[in-house]
XYZ file of N, CA and C in Angstrom:
807
model
N -30.579 -0.463 -3.818
C -29.862 -1.529 -3.109
C -28.862 -2.173 -4.066
N -27.615 -2.320 -3.606
C -26.612 -2.995 -4.419
C -26.673 -4.503 -4.202
N -26.486 -5.260 -5.283
C -26.401 -6.710 -5.192
C -25.125 -7.171 -5.877
N -24.652 -8.347 -5.480
C -23.419 -8.887 -6.022
C -23.694 -10.183 -6.764
N -23.109 -10.319 -7.948
C -23.229 -11.547 -8.735
C -21.833 -12.057 -9.050
N -21.644 -13.370 -9.005
C -20.347 -13.997 -9.275
C -20.484 -14.854 -10.523
N -19.567 -14.664 -11.487
C -19.586 -15.409 -12.739
C -18.247 -16.108 -12.937
N -18.289 -17.272 -13.538
C -17.073 -17.974 -13.938
C -16.796 -17.694 -15.401
N -15.518 -17.398 -15.737
C -15.182 -17.052 -17.116
C -13.755 -17.468 -17.414
N -13.441 -17.532 -18.695
C -12.100 -17.894 -19.117
C -11.175 -16.697 -19.044
N -11.124 -15.896 -20.103
C -10.328 -14.665 -20.087
C -11.129 -13.608 -19.354
N -10.962 -13.538 -18.034
C -11.892 -12.718 -17.260
C -11.692 -11.223 -17.439
N -10.523 -10.774 -17.961
C -10.367 -9.340 -18.193
C -11.282 -8.870 -19.326
N -11.428 -9.701 -20.371
C -12.332 -9.340 -21.453
C -13.782 -9.325 -21.002
N -14.146 -10.306 -20.173
C -15.508 -10.349 -19.637
C -15.756 -9.135 -18.758
N -14.759 -8.777 -17.941
C -14.917 -7.620 -17.072
C -15.169 -6.353 -17.882
N -14.409 -6.186 -18.989
C -14.592 -4.997 -19.820
C -16.003 -4.917 -20.377
N -16.573 -6.071 -20.741
C -17.945 -6.092 -21.258
C -18.957 -5.751 -20.162
N -18.738 -6.274 -18.947
C -19.660 -6.002 -17.845
C -19.676 -4.517 -17.481
N -18.520 -3.864 -17.616
C -18.461 -2.442 -17.251
C -19.363 -1.575 -18.129
N -19.680 -2.063 -19.333
C -20.510 -1.288 -20.253
C -22.002 -1.426 -19.958
N -22.366 -2.320 -19.061
C -23.779 -2.577 -18.793
C -24.356 -1.534 -17.847
N -25.550 -1.077 -18.144
C -26.233 -0.142 -17.257
C -26.490 -0.787 -15.899
N -26.243 -0.033 -14.852
C -26.510 -0.516 -13.506
C -25.332 -1.179 -12.834
N -24.260 -1.493 -13.571
C -23.078 -2.100 -12.969
C -22.253 -0.990 -12.330
N -22.047 -1.073 -11.017
C -21.327 -0.031 -10.286
C -19.878 -0.398 -10.008
N -19.538 -1.685 -10.012
C -18.173 -2.089 -9.691
C -17.931 -3.495 -10.200
N -16.746 -3.740 -10.734
C -16.355 -5.083 -11.148
C -15.010 -5.426 -10.528
N -14.802 -6.708 -10.299
C -13.514 -7.172 -9.785
C -13.313 -8.604 -10.239
N -12.128 -8.893 -10.766
C -11.864 -10.226 -11.283
C -10.766 -10.894 -10.477
N -10.715 -12.207 -10.540
C -9.710 -12.971 -9.812
C -10.060 -14.441 -9.816
N -9.381 -15.183 -8.969
C -9.567 -16.630 -8.882
C -10.440 -16.983 -7.680
N -11.155 -18.084 -7.787
C -12.041 -18.527 -6.709
C -12.077 -20.053 -6.694
N -12.659 -20.587 -5.629
C -12.875 -22.031 -5.558
C -11.750 -22.809 -4.934
N -10.770 -22.138 -4.324
C -9.691 -22.874 -3.674
C -10.172 -23.577 -2.416
N -9.371 -24.518 -1.940
C -9.751 -25.281 -0.755
C -8.931 -24.903 0.477
N -7.849 -24.132 0.303
C -7.016 -23.734 1.434
C -7.219 -22.262 1.719
N -7.615 -21.946 2.943
C -7.839 -20.559 3.317
C -6.534 -19.911 3.753
N -6.229 -18.744 3.167
C -5.013 -17.987 3.485
C -3.761 -18.861 3.436
N -3.464 -19.469 2.287
C -2.288 -20.348 2.205
C -1.000 -19.558 2.411
N -0.010 -20.208 3.013
C 1.279 -19.559 3.264
C 2.403 -20.494 2.851
N 3.582 -19.933 2.661
C 4.775 -20.719 2.373
C 5.975 -20.017 2.987
N 6.850 -20.738 3.631
C 8.038 -20.185 4.273
C 9.255 -20.481 3.401
N 9.999 -19.442 3.038
C 11.233 -19.602 2.275
C 12.401 -19.663 3.257
N 13.117 -20.775 3.324
C 14.117 -20.967 4.384
C 15.399 -20.172 4.192
N 15.721 -19.766 2.963
C 16.966 -19.048 2.719
C 16.699 -17.805 1.882
N 17.607 -16.839 1.994
C 17.472 -15.612 1.220
C 17.717 -15.890 -0.257
N 17.092 -15.087 -1.109
C 17.272 -15.243 -2.544
C 16.098 -14.683 -3.318
N 16.164 -14.809 -4.624
C 15.099 -14.376 -5.522
C 14.391 -15.622 -6.037
N 13.077 -15.668 -5.886
C 12.313 -16.879 -6.165
C 11.296 -16.663 -7.286
N 11.133 -17.704 -8.096
C 10.073 -17.770 -9.099
C 8.884 -18.516 -8.500
N 7.675 -17.997 -8.692
C 6.489 -18.617 -8.111
C 5.505 -18.987 -9.211
N 4.712 -20.020 -8.942
C 3.698 -20.479 -9.888
C 2.381 -20.692 -9.159
N 1.297 -20.413 -9.851
C -0.043 -20.656 -9.339
C -0.765 -21.564 -10.323
N -1.281 -22.679 -9.815
C -2.020 -23.630 -10.647
C -3.458 -23.706 -10.186
N -4.384 -23.517 -11.112
C -5.809 -23.647 -10.848
C -6.311 -24.873 -11.608
N -6.941 -25.806 -10.887
C -7.400 -27.054 -11.497
C -8.901 -27.213 -11.307
N -9.532 -27.840 -12.278
C -10.963 -28.094 -12.226
C -11.320 -29.301 -13.066
N -12.597 -29.578 -13.199
C -13.039 -30.758 -13.950
C -12.571 -30.759 -15.401
N -12.370 -29.572 -15.978
C -11.997 -29.487 -17.387
C -10.506 -29.331 -17.615
N -9.699 -29.478 -16.568
C -8.260 -29.355 -16.728
C -7.670 -28.371 -15.746
N -6.488 -27.891 -16.060
C -5.796 -26.966 -15.161
C -5.077 -25.888 -15.962
N -4.724 -24.842 -15.265
C -3.993 -23.734 -15.875
C -2.967 -23.226 -14.873
N -1.739 -22.997 -15.340
C -0.656 -22.554 -14.470
C -0.102 -21.224 -14.955
N 0.023 -20.289 -14.026
C 0.665 -19.010 -14.306
C 1.963 -18.941 -13.506
N 3.064 -18.566 -14.171
C 4.376 -18.487 -13.532
C 4.929 -17.087 -13.627
N 5.453 -16.571 -12.523
C 6.112 -15.270 -12.487
C 7.577 -15.478 -12.110
N 8.458 -15.148 -13.038
C 9.884 -15.316 -12.797
C 10.418 -14.211 -11.887
N 11.305 -14.593 -10.959
C 11.946 -13.632 -10.043
C 10.909 -12.731 -9.378
N 9.854 -13.341 -8.868
C 8.695 -12.594 -8.351
C 8.882 -12.154 -6.907
N 9.586 -12.959 -6.101
C 9.760 -12.661 -4.679
C 11.236 -12.535 -4.332
N 11.548 -11.552 -3.507
C 12.905 -11.395 -2.992
C 12.870 -11.583 -1.482
N 13.610 -12.556 -0.986
C 13.676 -12.856 0.444
C 15.027 -12.391 0.959
N 15.022 -11.577 2.019
C 16.254 -11.050 2.582
C 16.511 -11.637 3.962
N 17.755 -11.582 4.379
C 18.119 -12.050 5.711
C 17.811 -10.964 6.737
N 17.580 -11.331 8.006
C 17.329 -10.309 9.036
C 18.496 -9.355 9.175
N 18.201 -8.142 9.594
C 19.234 -7.138 9.781
C 20.210 -7.585 10.875
N 21.543 -7.571 10.606
C 22.500 -7.986 11.635
C 22.373 -7.126 12.883
N 22.466 -7.776 14.029
C 22.410 -7.064 15.292
C 21.014 -6.799 15.802
N 19.987 -7.309 15.094
C 18.621 -7.081 15.555
C 18.406 -7.754 16.901
N 17.710 -7.087 17.768
C 17.445 -7.612 19.102
C 15.986 -8.017 19.197
N 15.729 -9.288 19.318
C 14.354 -9.785 19.337
C 13.612 -9.312 20.574
N 12.367 -8.880 20.390
C 11.505 -8.569 21.506
C 11.595 -7.155 22.022
N 12.532 -6.342 21.514
C 12.659 -4.980 22.024
C 11.903 -3.971 21.171
N 11.703 -4.282 19.907
C 10.945 -3.413 19.023
C 9.607 -4.041 18.689
N 8.786 -3.295 17.956
C 7.464 -3.769 17.562
C 7.171 -3.274 16.154
N 6.690 -4.147 15.296
C 6.252 -3.756 13.959
C 5.218 -4.760 13.473
N 3.987 -4.303 13.366
C 2.894 -5.163 12.921
C 1.938 -4.309 12.098
N 1.070 -4.952 11.343
C 0.150 -4.180 10.530
C -0.938 -5.018 9.922
N -1.870 -4.347 9.261
C -2.897 -5.026 8.491
C -3.362 -4.111 7.375
N -4.144 -4.671 6.479
C -4.658 -3.951 5.313
C -6.161 -4.109 5.267
N -6.850 -3.053 4.842
C -8.296 -3.108 4.660
C -8.646 -2.419 3.351
N -9.564 -3.016 2.602
C -10.057 -2.399 1.377
C -10.950 -1.223 1.744
N -10.604 -0.037 1.255
C -11.396 1.142 1.582
C -11.048 2.278 0.632
N -12.090 2.926 0.114
C -11.938 4.155 -0.655
C -12.657 5.297 0.045
N -12.905 5.140 1.350
C -13.627 6.158 2.116
C -12.818 7.448 2.185
N -13.518 8.572 2.190
C -12.866 9.870 2.298
C -12.118 9.992 3.629
N -11.035 10.769 3.627
C -10.173 10.883 4.807
C -9.891 12.350 5.101
N -10.112 12.759 6.346
C -9.677 14.058 6.833
C -8.354 13.840 7.556
N -7.250 14.180 6.908
C -5.937 13.828 7.444
C -5.658 14.385 8.832
N -5.961 15.656 9.137
C -5.697 16.137 10.506
C -6.535 15.424 11.563
N -7.732 14.957 11.177
C -8.563 14.237 12.126
C -8.012 12.876 12.481
N -7.249 12.280 11.546
C -6.643 10.968 11.797
C -5.230 11.134 12.338
N -4.431 11.916 11.644
C -3.019 12.067 11.995
C -2.806 13.174 13.010
N -3.065 12.886 14.262
C -2.969 13.906 15.305
C -1.528 14.318 15.599
N -0.553 13.491 15.203
C 0.854 13.841 15.408
C 1.491 14.422 14.152
N 1.146 13.871 12.997
C 1.626 14.398 11.719
C 0.838 13.733 10.608
N 0.875 14.326 9.430
C 0.249 13.741 8.252
C 0.931 14.314 7.015
N 0.750 13.613 5.907
C 1.298 14.073 4.628
C 0.380 13.608 3.521
N 0.288 14.414 2.454
C -0.481 14.027 1.286
C 0.329 14.294 0.030
N 0.011 13.496 -0.995
C 0.673 13.615 -2.281
C -0.390 13.713 -3.373
N -0.047 14.187 -4.598
C 1.284 14.234 -5.193
C 2.151 15.406 -4.734
N 1.551 16.557 -4.401
C 2.363 17.597 -3.774
C 2.597 17.185 -2.319
N 3.803 17.438 -1.833
C 4.103 17.102 -0.440
C 3.570 18.214 0.451
N 2.325 18.046 0.882
C 1.714 18.935 1.865
C 1.651 18.158 3.178
N 2.083 18.786 4.269
C 2.119 18.081 5.547
C 1.656 19.002 6.658
N 1.479 18.443 7.844
C 1.007 19.220 8.983
C 1.991 20.335 9.310
N 1.467 21.544 9.487
C 2.322 22.678 9.816
C 2.917 22.553 11.207
N 2.327 21.709 12.055
C 2.814 21.568 13.430
C 3.373 20.175 13.709
N 3.537 19.343 12.669
C 3.979 17.967 12.868
C 5.457 17.737 12.766
N 6.243 18.807 12.533
C 7.711 18.723 12.476
C 8.200 17.756 11.394
N 7.394 17.570 10.331
C 7.780 16.716 9.199
C 8.245 15.341 9.666
N 7.526 14.759 10.622
C 7.872 13.402 11.066
C 7.646 12.380 9.963
N 6.739 12.683 9.021
C 6.566 11.885 7.816
C 7.279 12.614 6.685
N 8.219 11.940 6.038
C 9.019 12.576 5.000
C 8.244 12.648 3.680
N 8.818 13.371 2.730
C 8.295 13.337 1.373
C 8.582 11.960 0.770
N 7.805 11.577 -0.231
C 8.000 10.295 -0.901
C 9.003 10.441 -2.039
N 9.849 9.441 -2.205
C 10.778 9.385 -3.327
C 10.431 8.183 -4.195
N 10.895 8.202 -5.428
C 10.593 7.135 -6.382
C 11.637 6.037 -6.263
N 11.186 4.789 -6.257
C 12.092 3.644 -6.336
C 11.881 2.981 -7.690
N 12.957 2.501 -8.296
C 12.849 1.948 -9.638
C 13.214 2.991 -10.677
N 12.799 2.750 -11.922
C 13.245 3.618 -13.015
C 12.094 4.165 -13.855
N 10.889 4.143 -13.342
C 9.738 4.616 -14.119
C 9.470 6.084 -13.829
N 8.870 6.755 -14.794
C 8.461 8.140 -14.604
C 7.212 8.198 -13.736
N 7.133 9.212 -12.897
C 5.991 9.379 -12.001
C 4.875 10.101 -12.730
N 3.647 9.640 -12.519
C 2.468 10.292 -13.069
C 1.580 10.772 -11.920
N 0.645 11.633 -12.244
C -0.353 12.086 -11.278
C -1.690 11.482 -11.657
N -2.239 10.695 -10.751
C -3.554 10.098 -10.949
C -4.588 11.053 -10.363
N -5.413 11.627 -11.225
C -6.379 12.629 -10.762
C -7.775 12.058 -10.575
N -7.918 10.721 -10.679
C -9.248 10.128 -10.602
C -9.467 9.192 -9.439
N -8.691 9.339 -8.365
C -8.889 8.453 -7.222
C -10.268 8.704 -6.598
N -11.029 7.650 -6.289
C -12.360 7.856 -5.711
C -12.329 8.392 -4.287
N -11.179 8.300 -3.631
C -11.072 8.767 -2.244
C -10.702 10.258 -2.232
N -11.441 11.031 -1.458
C -11.134 12.447 -1.289
C -10.304 12.643 -0.024
N -9.155 13.280 -0.178
C -8.298 13.643 0.949
C -8.540 15.116 1.266
N -8.867 15.422 2.520
C -9.030 16.816 2.927
C -8.031 17.142 4.032
N -7.676 18.431 4.139
C -6.722 18.817 5.166
C -6.883 20.287 5.542
N -6.351 20.605 6.711
C -6.260 21.973 7.219
C -4.977 22.055 8.033
N -4.564 23.297 8.387
C -3.309 23.492 9.112
C -2.151 22.827 8.383
N -2.141 22.959 7.059
C -1.105 22.342 6.261
C -0.014 23.309 5.847
N 1.093 22.741 5.383
C 2.202 23.519 4.848
C 2.753 22.791 3.624
N 2.988 23.453 2.493
C 2.837 24.892 2.267
C 1.417 25.333 1.878
N 0.501 24.394 1.677
C -0.883 24.755 1.359
C -1.728 24.540 2.606
N -2.363 25.594 3.089
C -3.013 25.538 4.400
C -4.210 24.598 4.423
N -5.094 24.690 3.445
C -6.303 23.869 3.420
C -6.551 23.379 2.000
N -7.334 22.320 1.897
C -7.666 21.836 0.568
C -8.354 20.503 0.583
N -8.702 20.046 -0.612
C -9.302 18.728 -0.829
C -8.809 18.227 -2.173
N -8.538 16.931 -2.273
C -7.927 16.419 -3.489
C -8.310 14.969 -3.745
N -8.482 14.641 -5.042
C -8.632 13.262 -5.503
C -7.331 12.742 -6.109
N -6.276 13.531 -6.095
C -5.051 13.163 -6.799
C -4.152 12.263 -5.945
N -3.269 11.535 -6.657
C -2.307 10.658 -6.000
C -1.079 10.521 -6.880
N 0.055 10.198 -6.279
C 1.224 9.791 -7.042
C 0.960 8.427 -7.655
N 1.413 8.220 -8.895
C 1.168 6.949 -9.568
C 2.405 6.543 -10.356
N 2.655 5.240 -10.402
C 3.783 4.718 -11.162
C 3.410 3.342 -11.700
N 3.973 2.976 -12.851
C 3.700 1.686 -13.491
C 4.997 0.920 -13.677
N 4.874 -0.401 -13.722
C 6.023 -1.243 -14.027
C 6.502 -2.056 -12.843
N 6.822 -3.309 -13.104
C 7.282 -4.223 -12.061
C 8.525 -3.664 -11.368
N 8.509 -3.649 -10.034
C 9.641 -3.200 -9.249
C 9.708 -1.703 -9.005
N 8.773 -0.948 -9.588
C 8.747 0.502 -9.380
C 7.793 0.852 -8.244
N 8.059 1.966 -7.586
C 7.183 2.340 -6.484
C 7.635 3.597 -5.793
N 7.295 3.699 -4.501
C 7.565 4.895 -3.704
C 8.111 4.493 -2.339
N 8.877 5.415 -1.760
C 9.429 5.200 -0.413
C 9.326 6.489 0.385
N 8.952 6.354 1.655
C 9.008 7.478 2.580
C 9.348 6.945 3.962
N 9.630 7.834 4.898
C 9.985 7.420 6.256
C 9.099 8.136 7.266
N 9.005 7.545 8.434
C 8.308 8.145 9.573
C 9.216 8.038 10.795
N 9.141 9.026 11.666
C 9.973 9.030 12.869
C 9.643 7.826 13.751
N 10.666 7.313 14.426
C 10.482 6.164 15.325
C 11.385 6.313 16.535
N 10.862 5.905 17.682
C 11.650 5.812 18.908
C 10.962 4.791 19.802
N 11.120 4.889 21.117
C 10.542 3.887 22.009
C 9.050 4.119 22.266
N 8.483 5.183 21.663
C 7.042 5.422 21.749
C 6.316 4.514 20.756
N 5.223 3.903 21.164
C 4.412 3.111 20.240
C 3.562 4.044 19.393
N 3.651 3.898 18.088
C 2.969 4.765 17.151
C 2.116 3.947 16.184
N 1.177 4.621 15.553
C 0.345 4.012 14.514
C 0.421 4.876 13.264
N 0.707 4.240 12.148
C 0.822 4.934 10.865
C -0.211 4.369 9.900
N -1.053 5.264 9.349
C -2.045 4.893 8.342
C -1.521 5.326 6.973
N -1.575 4.408 5.997
C -1.036 4.674 4.664
C -2.140 4.422 3.654
N -2.440 5.429 2.830
C -3.561 5.366 1.896
C -3.020 5.104 0.490
N -3.304 3.904 -0.010
C -2.725 3.441 -1.273
C -3.837 3.014 -2.231
N -3.434 2.704 -3.462
C -4.369 2.201 -4.458
C -3.620 1.464 -5.547
N -4.349 0.721 -6.352
C -3.761 0.033 -7.509
C -4.852 -0.330 -8.498
N -4.410 -0.698 -9.707
C -5.327 -1.204 -10.709
C -4.569 -2.169 -11.614
N -5.245 -3.264 -11.964
C -4.683 -4.293 -12.840
C -3.303 -4.744 -12.370
N -3.193 -5.157 -11.127
C -1.893 -5.625 -10.676
C -1.850 -5.941 -9.204
N -0.613 -6.051 -8.701
C -0.344 -6.365 -7.306
C 0.643 -5.356 -6.748
N 0.387 -4.908 -5.526
C 1.320 -4.030 -4.828
C 1.791 -4.681 -3.543
N 3.040 -4.453 -3.203
C 3.619 -4.989 -1.966
C 4.118 -3.844 -1.105
N 3.690 -3.838 0.152
C 4.164 -2.845 1.110
C 5.166 -3.507 2.052
N 6.340 -2.895 2.169
C 7.389 -3.382 3.070
C 7.761 -2.268 4.034
N 7.697 -2.556 5.330
C 8.063 -1.584 6.362
C 9.218 -2.151 7.176
N 10.199 -1.272 7.496
C 11.406 -1.745 8.176
C 11.868 -0.691 9.178
N 12.173 -1.130 10.403
C 12.749 -0.247 11.417
C 14.255 -0.130 11.201
N 14.793 1.083 11.336
C 16.201 1.302 11.031
C 17.135 0.585 11.994
N 16.688 0.300 13.223
C 17.561 -0.412 14.158
C 17.381 -1.923 14.108
N 16.504 -2.421 13.221
C 16.318 -3.865 13.085
C 15.786 -4.541 14.327
N 15.098 -3.797 15.189
C 14.666 -4.371 16.456
C 13.378 -5.183 16.356
N 12.777 -5.252 15.178
C 11.606 -6.098 14.933
C 11.671 -6.578 13.490
N 11.052 -7.703 13.237
C 11.038 -8.241 11.873
C 10.299 -7.296 10.939
N 10.745 -7.260 9.674
C 10.078 -6.429 8.683
C 8.617 -6.845 8.531
N 7.781 -5.880 8.229
C 6.378 -6.167 7.887
C 6.258 -6.125 6.373
N 5.748 -7.213 5.781
C 5.586 -7.316 4.334
C 4.175 -7.805 4.049
N 3.468 -7.094 3.191
C 2.099 -7.466 2.858
C 1.811 -7.053 1.423
N 1.054 -7.882 0.707
C 0.697 -7.585 -0.679
C -0.799 -7.785 -0.878
N -1.352 -7.031 -1.805
C -2.729 -7.283 -2.239
C -2.841 -7.009 -3.726
N -3.845 -7.599 -4.345
C -4.034 -7.504 -5.787
C -5.389 -6.897 -6.107
N -5.448 -6.223 -7.236
C -6.703 -5.685 -7.738
C -6.672 -5.697 -9.248
N -7.643 -6.365 -9.827
C -7.649 -6.517 -11.282
C -8.734 -5.672 -11.936
N -9.315 -4.751 -11.165
C -10.314 -3.860 -11.714
C -9.726 -2.506 -12.029
N -10.606 -1.550 -12.318
C -10.147 -0.209 -12.662
C -9.560 0.523 -11.462
N -9.972 0.176 -10.255
C -9.439 0.845 -9.071
C -9.713 0.004 -7.838
N -8.680 -0.230 -7.040
C -8.830 -0.931 -5.766
C -8.027 -0.179 -4.724
N -8.702 0.670 -3.949
C -8.045 1.448 -2.906
C -7.981 0.658 -1.608
N -6.999 0.962 -0.796
C -6.864 0.301 0.495
C -6.144 1.178 1.498
N -6.156 0.736 2.753
C -5.483 1.436 3.845
C -4.638 0.417 4.613
N -3.350 0.700 4.728
C -2.483 -0.083 5.610
C -2.401 0.623 6.961
N -2.505 -0.162 8.031
C -2.367 0.357 9.385
C -1.178 -0.338 10.040
N -0.129 0.421 10.339
C 1.083 -0.122 10.951
C 1.201 0.358 12.390
N 1.477 -0.562 13.293
C 1.771 -0.243 14.688
C 3.235 -0.590 14.921
N 4.014 0.365 15.452
C 5.449 0.114 15.543
C 6.082 0.853 16.717
N 7.255 0.356 17.074
C 8.053 0.943 18.144
C 9.488 0.477 17.960
N 10.452 1.384 18.019
C 11.859 1.024 17.920
C 12.419 0.704 19.304
N 13.645 0.188 19.334
C 14.274 -0.155 20.613
C 15.038 1.013 21.208
N 15.227 2.079 20.412
C 15.980 3.228 20.910
C 15.478 4.484 20.210
N 15.908 5.625 20.696
C 15.463 6.897 20.136
C 16.216 7.203 18.839
N 15.698 8.170 18.094
C 16.378 8.633 16.888
C 16.347 7.676 15.725
N 15.359 6.792 15.653
C 15.256 5.823 14.583
C 14.203 6.267 13.550
N 14.082 5.509 12.481
C 13.058 5.761 11.471
C 12.389 4.453 11.065
N 11.171 4.593 10.584
C 10.462 3.493 9.927
C 10.431 3.828 8.442
N 11.020 2.965 7.617
C 10.974 3.182 6.175
C 9.841 2.343 5.586
N 9.114 2.929 4.653
C 7.964 2.289 4.029
C 8.166 2.282 2.520
N 8.120 1.106 1.915
C 8.193 0.960 0.470
C 6.865 0.414 -0.047
N 6.286 1.091 -1.034
C 5.063 0.631 -1.703
C 5.455 0.395 -3.163
N 5.464 -0.898 -3.570
C 6.085 -1.311 -4.828
C 5.127 -2.145 -5.661
N 5.170 -1.934 -6.970
C 4.381 -2.774 -7.871
C 5.107 -4.101 -8.042
N 4.493 -5.162 -7.558
C 5.127 -6.482 -7.584
C 4.461 -7.438 -8.569
N 3.431 -6.994 -9.247
C 2.773 -7.784 -10.289
C 1.914 -6.856 -11.115
N 1.848 -7.101 -12.422
C 1.108 -6.170 -13.273
C 0.506 -6.890 -14.467
N -0.548 -6.299 -14.990
C -1.191 -6.803 -16.203
C -1.906 -5.644 -16.870
N -1.878 -5.625 -18.201
C -2.607 -4.622 -18.973
C -2.275 -3.196 -18.541
N -0.986 -2.910 -18.362
C -0.577 -1.560 -18.011
C -1.002 -1.129 -16.630
N -0.983 -2.040 -15.659
C -1.414 -1.724 -14.308
C -0.504 -0.709 -13.633
N -0.970 -0.168 -12.521
C -0.210 0.840 -11.797
C -0.554 0.781 -10.316
N 0.297 1.413 -9.490
C 0.023 1.593 -8.072
C 0.033 3.078 -7.770
N -0.591 3.463 -6.658
C -0.644 4.880 -6.312
C -0.476 5.060 -4.811
N 0.003 6.252 -4.442
C 0.194 6.643 -3.050
C -0.452 8.006 -2.867
N -1.387 8.086 -1.906
C -2.169 9.307 -1.761
C -1.880 10.069 -0.466
N -1.639 9.357 0.634
C -1.416 10.068 1.881
C -0.983 9.144 3.000
N -0.609 9.748 4.146
C -0.235 8.998 5.346
C -0.571 9.851 6.567
N -0.885 9.187 7.676
C -1.256 9.886 8.907
C -0.627 9.159 10.094
N -0.069 9.917 11.035
C 0.674 9.368 12.162
C -0.001 9.726 13.481
N -0.081 8.722 14.359
C -0.695 8.892 15.679
C 0.281 8.361 16.727
N 0.376 9.066 17.866
C 1.060 8.494 19.020
C 2.492 8.879 19.195
N 3.005 9.815 18.409
C 4.410 10.179 18.553
C 4.588 11.238 19.629
N 5.810 11.386 20.054
C 6.138 12.404 21.030
C 6.785 13.575 20.326
N 6.157 14.735 20.361
C 6.697 15.935 19.724
C 7.333 16.793 20.798
N 8.624 17.110 20.655
C 9.267 17.922 21.696
C 8.698 19.331 21.763
N 8.709 19.900 22.945
C 8.205 21.265 23.103
C 9.138 22.240 22.405
N 8.595 23.314 21.821
C 9.448 24.293 21.144
C 10.377 24.991 22.115
N 11.568 25.354 21.629
C 12.537 26.042 22.476
C 12.115 27.501 22.661
N 12.347 28.049 23.851
C 11.978 29.457 24.094
C 12.880 30.389 23.283
């Protein structure tokens, strides 16, 4: 039976490293606790690049961490038509194994090699690098990706993922979009840092979806689930997965994506 213990510490990364050496410890995760506001939010009224600060206060004093140029706020796409498109999503912590064809009934893709459904018409594109960092292959992801009916590799199983380090570096890929409502699952991970996922419809018919999560342990895998629909045919959904905060050489990773609900045209005779 697994049990969870919570400890208060000063330099919690050093404490975490010590806990990892203890027999019986299966997982560690560090961060802040004890706040009084649940899911705090802030609205930035104008576009620009913003510096943010976090202050933690207690009986023995306070501590403030500041990140310069941490957030970039953009204006809505000109000509966007409110209410005609749809783009929403959520994130869940999960390192569960995934059978891509079982999830992505319309198309799927896995990385670091771009293997995709042989019958999905490449509705999910290959991933490209954003930023200026060199791409690495992370071969130790706890999540196993399995597939069949793939191209160019028909079947397989893999723990590998694309990985990149450094603030502002990441990956981008696209998925087909039209007036059909679709669901896109994106399998990501990070360690010692923060990743931000930004999704945008090419016709600007719905507000961008932006979500970030942090993980200060050796590995924090997650799944983003996006539901979307464009206002017209022939559009795309672009997805950016970017390292937006880092510590101790942190990195983000991209392992796979699966698409449900698209309309695939019948083959020509």
